[in-house]
Coordinates of N, CA, C and O in Angstrom, one line a residue:
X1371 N -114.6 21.1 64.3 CA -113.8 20.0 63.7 C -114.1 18.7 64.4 O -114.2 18.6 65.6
X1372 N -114.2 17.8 63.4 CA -114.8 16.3 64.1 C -113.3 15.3 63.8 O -112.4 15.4 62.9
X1373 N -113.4 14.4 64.7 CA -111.9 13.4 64.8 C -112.6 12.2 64.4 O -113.7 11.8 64.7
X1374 N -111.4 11.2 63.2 CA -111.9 10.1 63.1 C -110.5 9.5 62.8 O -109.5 10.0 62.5
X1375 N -110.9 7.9 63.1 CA -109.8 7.1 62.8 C -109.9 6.5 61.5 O -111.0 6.3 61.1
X1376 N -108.7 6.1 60.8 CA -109.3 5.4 59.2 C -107.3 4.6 59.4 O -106.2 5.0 59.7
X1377 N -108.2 3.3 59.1 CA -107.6 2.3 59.2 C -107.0 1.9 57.7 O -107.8 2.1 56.8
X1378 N -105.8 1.5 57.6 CA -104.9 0.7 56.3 C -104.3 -0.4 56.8 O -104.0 -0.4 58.0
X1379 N -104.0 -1.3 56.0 CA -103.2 -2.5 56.0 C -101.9 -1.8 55.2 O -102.1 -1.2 54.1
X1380 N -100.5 -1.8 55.7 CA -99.4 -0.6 55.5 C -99.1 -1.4 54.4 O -98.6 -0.7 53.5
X1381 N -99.3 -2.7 54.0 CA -98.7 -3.3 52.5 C -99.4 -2.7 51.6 O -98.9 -2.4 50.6
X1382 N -101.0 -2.4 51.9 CA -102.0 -1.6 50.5 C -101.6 -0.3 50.5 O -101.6 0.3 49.4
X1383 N -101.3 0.3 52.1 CA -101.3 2.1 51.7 C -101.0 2.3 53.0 O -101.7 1.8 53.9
X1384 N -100.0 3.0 53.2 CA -99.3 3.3 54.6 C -99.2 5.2 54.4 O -99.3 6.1 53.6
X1385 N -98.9 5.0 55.6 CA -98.6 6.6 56.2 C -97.6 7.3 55.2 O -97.7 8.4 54.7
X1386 N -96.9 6.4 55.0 CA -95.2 6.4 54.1 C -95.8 7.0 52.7 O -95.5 8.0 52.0
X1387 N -96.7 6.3 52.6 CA -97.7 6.4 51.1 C -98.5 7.8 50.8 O -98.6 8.4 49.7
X1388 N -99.0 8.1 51.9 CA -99.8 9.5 51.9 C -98.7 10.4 51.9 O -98.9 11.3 51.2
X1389 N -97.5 10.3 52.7 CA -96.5 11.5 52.7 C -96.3 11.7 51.5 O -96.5 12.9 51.1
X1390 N -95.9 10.8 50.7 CA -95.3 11.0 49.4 C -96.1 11.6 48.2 O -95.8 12.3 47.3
X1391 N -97.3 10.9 48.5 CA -98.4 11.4 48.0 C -98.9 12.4 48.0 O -99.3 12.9 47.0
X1392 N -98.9 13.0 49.2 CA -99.1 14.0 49.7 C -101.0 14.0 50.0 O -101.4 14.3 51.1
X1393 N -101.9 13.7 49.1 CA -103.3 13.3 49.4 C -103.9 12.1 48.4 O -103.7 11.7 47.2
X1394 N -104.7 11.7 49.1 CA -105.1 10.3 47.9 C -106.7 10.5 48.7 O -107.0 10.8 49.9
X1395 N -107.7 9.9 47.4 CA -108.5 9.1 47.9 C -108.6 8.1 48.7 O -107.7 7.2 48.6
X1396 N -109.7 7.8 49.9 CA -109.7 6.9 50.6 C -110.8 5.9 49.9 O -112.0 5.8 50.1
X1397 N -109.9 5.0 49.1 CA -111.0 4.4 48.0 C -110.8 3.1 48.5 O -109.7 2.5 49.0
X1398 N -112.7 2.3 48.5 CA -112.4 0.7 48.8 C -113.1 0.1 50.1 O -113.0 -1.0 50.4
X1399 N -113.7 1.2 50.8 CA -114.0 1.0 51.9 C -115.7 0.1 51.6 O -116.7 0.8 51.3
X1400 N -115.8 -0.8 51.6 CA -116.8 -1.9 51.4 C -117.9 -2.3 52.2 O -118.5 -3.3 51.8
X1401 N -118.3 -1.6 53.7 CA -118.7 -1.9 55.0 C -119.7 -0.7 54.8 O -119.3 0.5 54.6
X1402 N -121.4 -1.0 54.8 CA -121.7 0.3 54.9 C -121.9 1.1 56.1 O -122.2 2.3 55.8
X1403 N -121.6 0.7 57.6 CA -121.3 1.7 58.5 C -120.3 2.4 58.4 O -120.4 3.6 58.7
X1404 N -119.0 1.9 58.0 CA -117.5 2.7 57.6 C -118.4 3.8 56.5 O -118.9 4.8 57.0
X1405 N -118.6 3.6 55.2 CA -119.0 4.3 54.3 C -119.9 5.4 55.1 O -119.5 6.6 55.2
X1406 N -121.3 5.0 55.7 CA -122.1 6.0 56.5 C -120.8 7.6 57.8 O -121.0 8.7 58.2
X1407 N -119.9 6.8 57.9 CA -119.0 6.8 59.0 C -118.3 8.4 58.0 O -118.4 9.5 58.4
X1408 N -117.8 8.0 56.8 CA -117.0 8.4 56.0 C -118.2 9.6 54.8 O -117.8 10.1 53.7
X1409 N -119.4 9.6 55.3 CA -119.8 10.2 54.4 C -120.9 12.0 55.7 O -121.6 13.0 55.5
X1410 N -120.0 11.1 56.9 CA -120.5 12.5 57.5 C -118.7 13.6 57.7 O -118.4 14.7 58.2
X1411 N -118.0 12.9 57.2 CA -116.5 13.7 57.5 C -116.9 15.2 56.5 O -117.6 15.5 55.6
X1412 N -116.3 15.5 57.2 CA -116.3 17.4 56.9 C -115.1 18.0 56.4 O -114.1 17.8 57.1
X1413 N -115.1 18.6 55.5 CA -113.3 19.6 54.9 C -112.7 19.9 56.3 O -113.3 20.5 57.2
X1414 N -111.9 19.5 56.4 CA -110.9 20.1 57.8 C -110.9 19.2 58.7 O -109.9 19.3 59.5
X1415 N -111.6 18.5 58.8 CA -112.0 17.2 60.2 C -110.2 16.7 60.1 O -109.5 16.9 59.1
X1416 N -109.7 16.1 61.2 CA -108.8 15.3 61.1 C -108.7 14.0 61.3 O -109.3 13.6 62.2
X1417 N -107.9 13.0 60.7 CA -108.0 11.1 60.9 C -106.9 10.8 61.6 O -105.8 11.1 61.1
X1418 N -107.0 10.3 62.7 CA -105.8 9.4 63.1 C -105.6 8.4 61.5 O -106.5 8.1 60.8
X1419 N -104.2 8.0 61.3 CA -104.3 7.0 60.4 C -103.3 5.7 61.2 O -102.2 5.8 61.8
X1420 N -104.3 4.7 60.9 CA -104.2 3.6 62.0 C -103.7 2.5 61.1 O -104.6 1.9 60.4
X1421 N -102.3 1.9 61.0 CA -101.8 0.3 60.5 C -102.7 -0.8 61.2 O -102.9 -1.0 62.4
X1422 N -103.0 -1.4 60.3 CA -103.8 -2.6 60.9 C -102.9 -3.6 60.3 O -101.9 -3.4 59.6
X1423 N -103.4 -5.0 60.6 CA -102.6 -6.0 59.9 C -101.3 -6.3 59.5 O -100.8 -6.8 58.5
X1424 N -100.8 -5.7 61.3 CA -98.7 -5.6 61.6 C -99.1 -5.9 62.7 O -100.1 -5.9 63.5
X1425 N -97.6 -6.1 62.6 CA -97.2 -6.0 64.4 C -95.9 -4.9 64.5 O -94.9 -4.8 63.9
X1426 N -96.5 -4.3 65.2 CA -97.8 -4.0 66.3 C -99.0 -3.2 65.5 O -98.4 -2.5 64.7
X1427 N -100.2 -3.2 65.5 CA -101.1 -2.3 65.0 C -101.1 -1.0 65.8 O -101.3 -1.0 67.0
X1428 N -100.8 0.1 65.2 CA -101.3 1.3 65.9 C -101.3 2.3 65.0 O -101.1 2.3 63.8
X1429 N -101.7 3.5 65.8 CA -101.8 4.8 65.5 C -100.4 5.1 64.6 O -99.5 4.7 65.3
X1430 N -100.0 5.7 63.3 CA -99.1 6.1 62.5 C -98.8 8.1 62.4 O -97.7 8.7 62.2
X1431 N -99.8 8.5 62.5 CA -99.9 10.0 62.5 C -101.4 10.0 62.0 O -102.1 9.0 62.2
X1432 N -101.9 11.5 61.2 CA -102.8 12.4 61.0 C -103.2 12.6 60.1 O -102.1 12.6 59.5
X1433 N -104.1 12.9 59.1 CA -104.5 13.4 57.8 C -105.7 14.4 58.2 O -106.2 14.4 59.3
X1434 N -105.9 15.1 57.4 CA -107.0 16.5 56.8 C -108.0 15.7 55.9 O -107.8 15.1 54.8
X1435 N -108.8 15.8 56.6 CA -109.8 15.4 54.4 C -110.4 16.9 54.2 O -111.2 17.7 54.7
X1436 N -109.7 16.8 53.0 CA -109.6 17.8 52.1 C -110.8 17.8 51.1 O -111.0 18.9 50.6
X1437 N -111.4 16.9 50.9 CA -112.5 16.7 50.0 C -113.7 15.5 50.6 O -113.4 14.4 51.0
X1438 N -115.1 16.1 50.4 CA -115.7 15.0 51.2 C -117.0 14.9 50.2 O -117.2 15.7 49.2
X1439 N -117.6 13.9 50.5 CA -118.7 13.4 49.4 C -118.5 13.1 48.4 O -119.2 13.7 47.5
X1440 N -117.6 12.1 48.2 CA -116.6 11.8 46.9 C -117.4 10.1 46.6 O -117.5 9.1 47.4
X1441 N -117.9 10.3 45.1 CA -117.7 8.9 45.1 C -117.0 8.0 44.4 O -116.3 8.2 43.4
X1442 N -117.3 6.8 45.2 CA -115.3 6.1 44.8 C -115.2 5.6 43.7 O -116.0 4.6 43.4
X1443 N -114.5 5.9 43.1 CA -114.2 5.2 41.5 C -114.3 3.6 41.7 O -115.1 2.9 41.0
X1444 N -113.7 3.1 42.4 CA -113.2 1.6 42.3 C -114.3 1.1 42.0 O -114.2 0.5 40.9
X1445 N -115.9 1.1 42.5 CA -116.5 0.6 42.5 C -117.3 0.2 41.1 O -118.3 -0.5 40.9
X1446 N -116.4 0.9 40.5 CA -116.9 0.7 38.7 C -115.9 0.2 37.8 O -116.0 0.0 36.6
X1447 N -114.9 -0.1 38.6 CA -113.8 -0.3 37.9 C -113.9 -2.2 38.1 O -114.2 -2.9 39.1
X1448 N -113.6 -2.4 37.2 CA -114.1 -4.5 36.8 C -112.6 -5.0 37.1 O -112.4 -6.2 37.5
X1449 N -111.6 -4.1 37.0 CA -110.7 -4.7 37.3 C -109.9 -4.8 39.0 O -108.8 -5.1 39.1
X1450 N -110.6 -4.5 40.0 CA -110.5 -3.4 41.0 C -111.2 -4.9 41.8 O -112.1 -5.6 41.4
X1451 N -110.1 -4.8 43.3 CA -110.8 -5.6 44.3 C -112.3 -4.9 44.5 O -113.3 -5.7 44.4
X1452 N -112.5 -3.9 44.7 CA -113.4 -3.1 45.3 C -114.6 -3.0 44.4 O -115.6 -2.4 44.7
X1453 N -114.5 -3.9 43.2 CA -115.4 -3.6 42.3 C -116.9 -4.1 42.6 O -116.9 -5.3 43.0
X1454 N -118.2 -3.4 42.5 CA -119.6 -3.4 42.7 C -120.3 -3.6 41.9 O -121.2 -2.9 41.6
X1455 N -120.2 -4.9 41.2 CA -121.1 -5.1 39.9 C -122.9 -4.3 40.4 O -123.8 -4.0 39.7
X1456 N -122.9 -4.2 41.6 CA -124.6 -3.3 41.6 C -124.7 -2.0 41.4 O -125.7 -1.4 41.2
X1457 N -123.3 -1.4 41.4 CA -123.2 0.1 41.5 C -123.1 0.5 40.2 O -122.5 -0.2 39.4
X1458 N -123.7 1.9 39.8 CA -123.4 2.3 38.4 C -123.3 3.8 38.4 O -124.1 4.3 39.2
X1459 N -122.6 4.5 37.6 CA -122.7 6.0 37.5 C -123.9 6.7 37.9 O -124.0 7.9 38.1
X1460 N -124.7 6.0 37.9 CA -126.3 6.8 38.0 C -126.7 6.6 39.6 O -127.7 7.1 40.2
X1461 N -126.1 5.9 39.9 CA -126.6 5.0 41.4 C -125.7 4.3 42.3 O -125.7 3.1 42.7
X1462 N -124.8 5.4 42.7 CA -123.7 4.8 43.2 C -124.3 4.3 44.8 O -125.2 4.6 45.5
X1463 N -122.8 3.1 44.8 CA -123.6 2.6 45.8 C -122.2 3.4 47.3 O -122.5 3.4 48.4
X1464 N -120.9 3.8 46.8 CA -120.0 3.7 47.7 C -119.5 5.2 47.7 O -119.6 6.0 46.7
X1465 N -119.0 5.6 49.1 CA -118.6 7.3 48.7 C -117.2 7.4 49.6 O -116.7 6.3 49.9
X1466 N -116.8 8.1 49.9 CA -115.8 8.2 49.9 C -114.9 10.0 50.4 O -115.4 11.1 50.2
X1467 N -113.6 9.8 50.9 CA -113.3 11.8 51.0 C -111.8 11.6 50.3 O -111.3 10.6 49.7
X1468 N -111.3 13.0 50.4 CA -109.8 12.9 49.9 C -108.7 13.2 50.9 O -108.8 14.3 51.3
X1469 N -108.0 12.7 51.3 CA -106.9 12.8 52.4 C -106.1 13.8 52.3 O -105.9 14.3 51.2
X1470 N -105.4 14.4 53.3 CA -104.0 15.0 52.8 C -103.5 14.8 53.8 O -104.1 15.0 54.9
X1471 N -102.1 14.3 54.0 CA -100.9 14.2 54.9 C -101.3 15.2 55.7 O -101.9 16.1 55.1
X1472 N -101.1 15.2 56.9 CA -100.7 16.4 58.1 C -99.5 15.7 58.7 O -98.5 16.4 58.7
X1473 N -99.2 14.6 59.3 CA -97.8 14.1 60.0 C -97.9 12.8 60.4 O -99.0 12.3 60.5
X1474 N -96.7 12.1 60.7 CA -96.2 11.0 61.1 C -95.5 11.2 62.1 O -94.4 11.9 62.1
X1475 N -96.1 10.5 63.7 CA -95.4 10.4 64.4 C -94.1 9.8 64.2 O -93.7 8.9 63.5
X1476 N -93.4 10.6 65.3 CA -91.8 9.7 66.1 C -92.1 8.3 66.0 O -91.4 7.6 65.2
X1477 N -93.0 7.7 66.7 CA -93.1 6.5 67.3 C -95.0 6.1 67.1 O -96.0 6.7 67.5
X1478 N -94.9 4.9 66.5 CA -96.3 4.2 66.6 C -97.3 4.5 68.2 O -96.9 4.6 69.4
X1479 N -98.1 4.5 67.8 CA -99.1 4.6 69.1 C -99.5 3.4 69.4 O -100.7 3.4 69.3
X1480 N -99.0 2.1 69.8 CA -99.2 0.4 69.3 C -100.6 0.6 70.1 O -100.7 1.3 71.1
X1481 N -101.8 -0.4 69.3 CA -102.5 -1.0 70.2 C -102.7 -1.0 71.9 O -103.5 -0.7 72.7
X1482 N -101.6 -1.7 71.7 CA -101.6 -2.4 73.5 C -101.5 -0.9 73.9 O -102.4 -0.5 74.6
X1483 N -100.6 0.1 73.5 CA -100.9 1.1 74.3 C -102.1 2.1 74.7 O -102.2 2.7 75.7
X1484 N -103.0 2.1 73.4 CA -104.0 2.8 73.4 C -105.4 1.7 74.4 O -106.5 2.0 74.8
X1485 N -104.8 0.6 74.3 CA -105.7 -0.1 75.4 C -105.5 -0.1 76.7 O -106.4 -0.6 77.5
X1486 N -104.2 0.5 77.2 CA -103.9 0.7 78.5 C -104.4 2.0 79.0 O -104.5 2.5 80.1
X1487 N -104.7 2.6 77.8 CA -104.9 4.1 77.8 C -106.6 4.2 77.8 O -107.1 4.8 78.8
X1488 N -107.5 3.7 76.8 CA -108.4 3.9 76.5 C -109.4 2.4 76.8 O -109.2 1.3 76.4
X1489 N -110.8 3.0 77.7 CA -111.5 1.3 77.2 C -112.5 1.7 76.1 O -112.8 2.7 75.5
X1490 N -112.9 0.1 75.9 CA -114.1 0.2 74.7 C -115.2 1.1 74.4 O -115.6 1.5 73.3
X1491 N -115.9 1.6 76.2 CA -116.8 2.4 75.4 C -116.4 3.9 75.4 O -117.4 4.6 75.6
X1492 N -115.1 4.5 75.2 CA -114.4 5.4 75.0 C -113.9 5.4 73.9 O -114.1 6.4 73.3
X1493 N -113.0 4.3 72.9 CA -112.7 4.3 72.1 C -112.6 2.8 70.9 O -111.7 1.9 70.8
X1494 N -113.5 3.0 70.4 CA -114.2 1.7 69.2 C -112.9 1.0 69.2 O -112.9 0.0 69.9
X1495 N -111.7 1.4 68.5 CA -110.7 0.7 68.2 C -110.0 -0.5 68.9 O -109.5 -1.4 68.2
X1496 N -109.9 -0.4 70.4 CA -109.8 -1.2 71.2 C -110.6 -2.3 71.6 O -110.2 -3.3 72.2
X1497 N -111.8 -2.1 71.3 CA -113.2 -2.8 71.5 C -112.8 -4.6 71.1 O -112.7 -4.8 69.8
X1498 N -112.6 -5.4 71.6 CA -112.2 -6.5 71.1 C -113.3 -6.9 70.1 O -114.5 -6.6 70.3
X1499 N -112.7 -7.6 69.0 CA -113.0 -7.9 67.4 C -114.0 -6.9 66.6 O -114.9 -7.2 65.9
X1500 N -113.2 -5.1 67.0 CA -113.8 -4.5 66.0 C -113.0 -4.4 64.7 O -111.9 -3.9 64.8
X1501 N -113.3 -4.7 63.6 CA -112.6 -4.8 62.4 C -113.0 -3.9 61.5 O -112.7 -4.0 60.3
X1502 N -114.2 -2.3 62.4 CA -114.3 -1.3 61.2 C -113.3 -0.8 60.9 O -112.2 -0.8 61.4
X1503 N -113.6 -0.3 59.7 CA -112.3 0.4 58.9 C -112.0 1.9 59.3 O -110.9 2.4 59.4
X1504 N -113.2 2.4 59.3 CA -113.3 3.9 59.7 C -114.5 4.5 60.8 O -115.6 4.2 60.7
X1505 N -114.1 5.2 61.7 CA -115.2 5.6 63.1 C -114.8 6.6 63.6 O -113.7 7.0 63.8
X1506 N -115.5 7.1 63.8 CA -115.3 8.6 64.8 C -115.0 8.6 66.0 O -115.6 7.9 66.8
X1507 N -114.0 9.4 66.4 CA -113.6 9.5 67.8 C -113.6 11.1 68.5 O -113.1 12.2 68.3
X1508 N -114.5 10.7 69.5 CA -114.3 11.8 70.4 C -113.3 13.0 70.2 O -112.2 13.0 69.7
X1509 N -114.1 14.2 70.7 CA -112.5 15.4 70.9 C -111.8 15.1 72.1 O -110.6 15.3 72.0
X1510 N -112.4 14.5 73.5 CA -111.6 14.5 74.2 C -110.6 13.1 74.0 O -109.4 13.3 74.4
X1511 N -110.9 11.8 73.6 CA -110.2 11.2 73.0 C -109.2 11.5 72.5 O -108.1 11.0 72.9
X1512 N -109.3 12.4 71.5 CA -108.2 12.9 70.5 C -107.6 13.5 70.6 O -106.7 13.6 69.9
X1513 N -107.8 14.6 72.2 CA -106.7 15.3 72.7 C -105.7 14.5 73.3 O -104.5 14.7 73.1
X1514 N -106.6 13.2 74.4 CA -105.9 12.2 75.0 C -104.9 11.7 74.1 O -103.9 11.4 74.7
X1515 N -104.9 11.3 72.5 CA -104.0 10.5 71.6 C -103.0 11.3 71.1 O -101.9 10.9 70.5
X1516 N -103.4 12.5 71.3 CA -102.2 13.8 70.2 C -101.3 14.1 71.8 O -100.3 14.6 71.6
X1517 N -101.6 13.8 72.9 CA -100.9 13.9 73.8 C -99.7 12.8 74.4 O -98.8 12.8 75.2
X1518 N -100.2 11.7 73.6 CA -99.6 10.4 73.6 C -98.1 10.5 72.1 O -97.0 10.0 72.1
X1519 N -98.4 11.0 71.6 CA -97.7 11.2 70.2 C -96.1 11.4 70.8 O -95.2 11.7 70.0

C-alpha cells in the first residue's frame, strides 16, 4: 500500500463533503505532475486529505481510492472550470481515481505543525511555495502523521 496527500480548498470540497458523500471523484486536477502523481495510485493506497486555502491549512483525515485510472469527466464538460478544449473522448488529456471516506480526525494536523515535525526533503508539503495538489508520501512519513492524529 502506497501513501499520498491530495489537497482541497474546503469551500470546493472538504472532508465534511466526502463523509457525506461517502466517495467522489477526485475531478479537476489540471497540473500534469499531480495527474502523473494520481495516475500511479493503486485500489487500497490511502490519502491524507489536506485543506488548503484556510487558516490554518492542514491535514483533515484519510480516504481509500477505491477506483484508479479514471478519466475525468470535467475535462469535456464546456461548462466546467476544468474544461480542456484539447481533450476529447478519444484522447484524453486528464485522469483521475475515486475516493472513499476512511475518517476525520479530532483535530486538524495545521501546517505549522507538520513543519515542526517534518522538513522538505521528508515531506513535499511543507516545502516552501509547493502549491501541488497531489504527491506521494513516504510509509515512514505516514506512520509519523497517523501518530500525530
Amino acid at each position: 500500500m502506497n501513501y499520498w496527500l491530495i489537497k482541497s480548498e474546503p469551500n470546493a470540497y472538504s472532508i465534511e463533503d466526502l463523509k457525506r458523500d461517502s466517495s467522489s471523484i477526485w475531478d479537476g486536477v489540471r497540473n500534469y505532475q499531480a495527474r502523473n502523481f494520481l495516475q500511479q495510485m493503486q485500489v487500497g493506497d490511502l490519502a491524507f486529505f489536506y485543506h488548503s486555502n484556510t487558516k490554518p491549512p492542514g491535514i483533515m483525515g484519510l480516504a481509500k481510492i477505491i477506483e484508479n485510472n479514471q478519466i475525468d469527466p470535467s475535462q469535456f464538460d464546456v461548462n466546467s472550470p476544468y474544461f480542456d478544449p484539447k481533450a476529447t473522448p478519444n484522447s484524453p488529456r486528464w485522469y483521475t481515481v475515486k475516493v472513499e471516506f476512511v475518517e476525520q480526525f479530532s483535530a486538524i494536523i495545521s501546517l505549522d505543525s507538520l513543519k515542526q515535525t517534518f522538513n522538505s526533503e521528508e515531506f513535499g508539503v511543507v516545502k516552501r511555495g509547493n502549491r501541488l495538489s497531489v504527491m506521494p508520501v513516504s510509509s515512514s512519513v505516514a506512520e509519523r502523521i497517523l501518530r500525530l492524529k
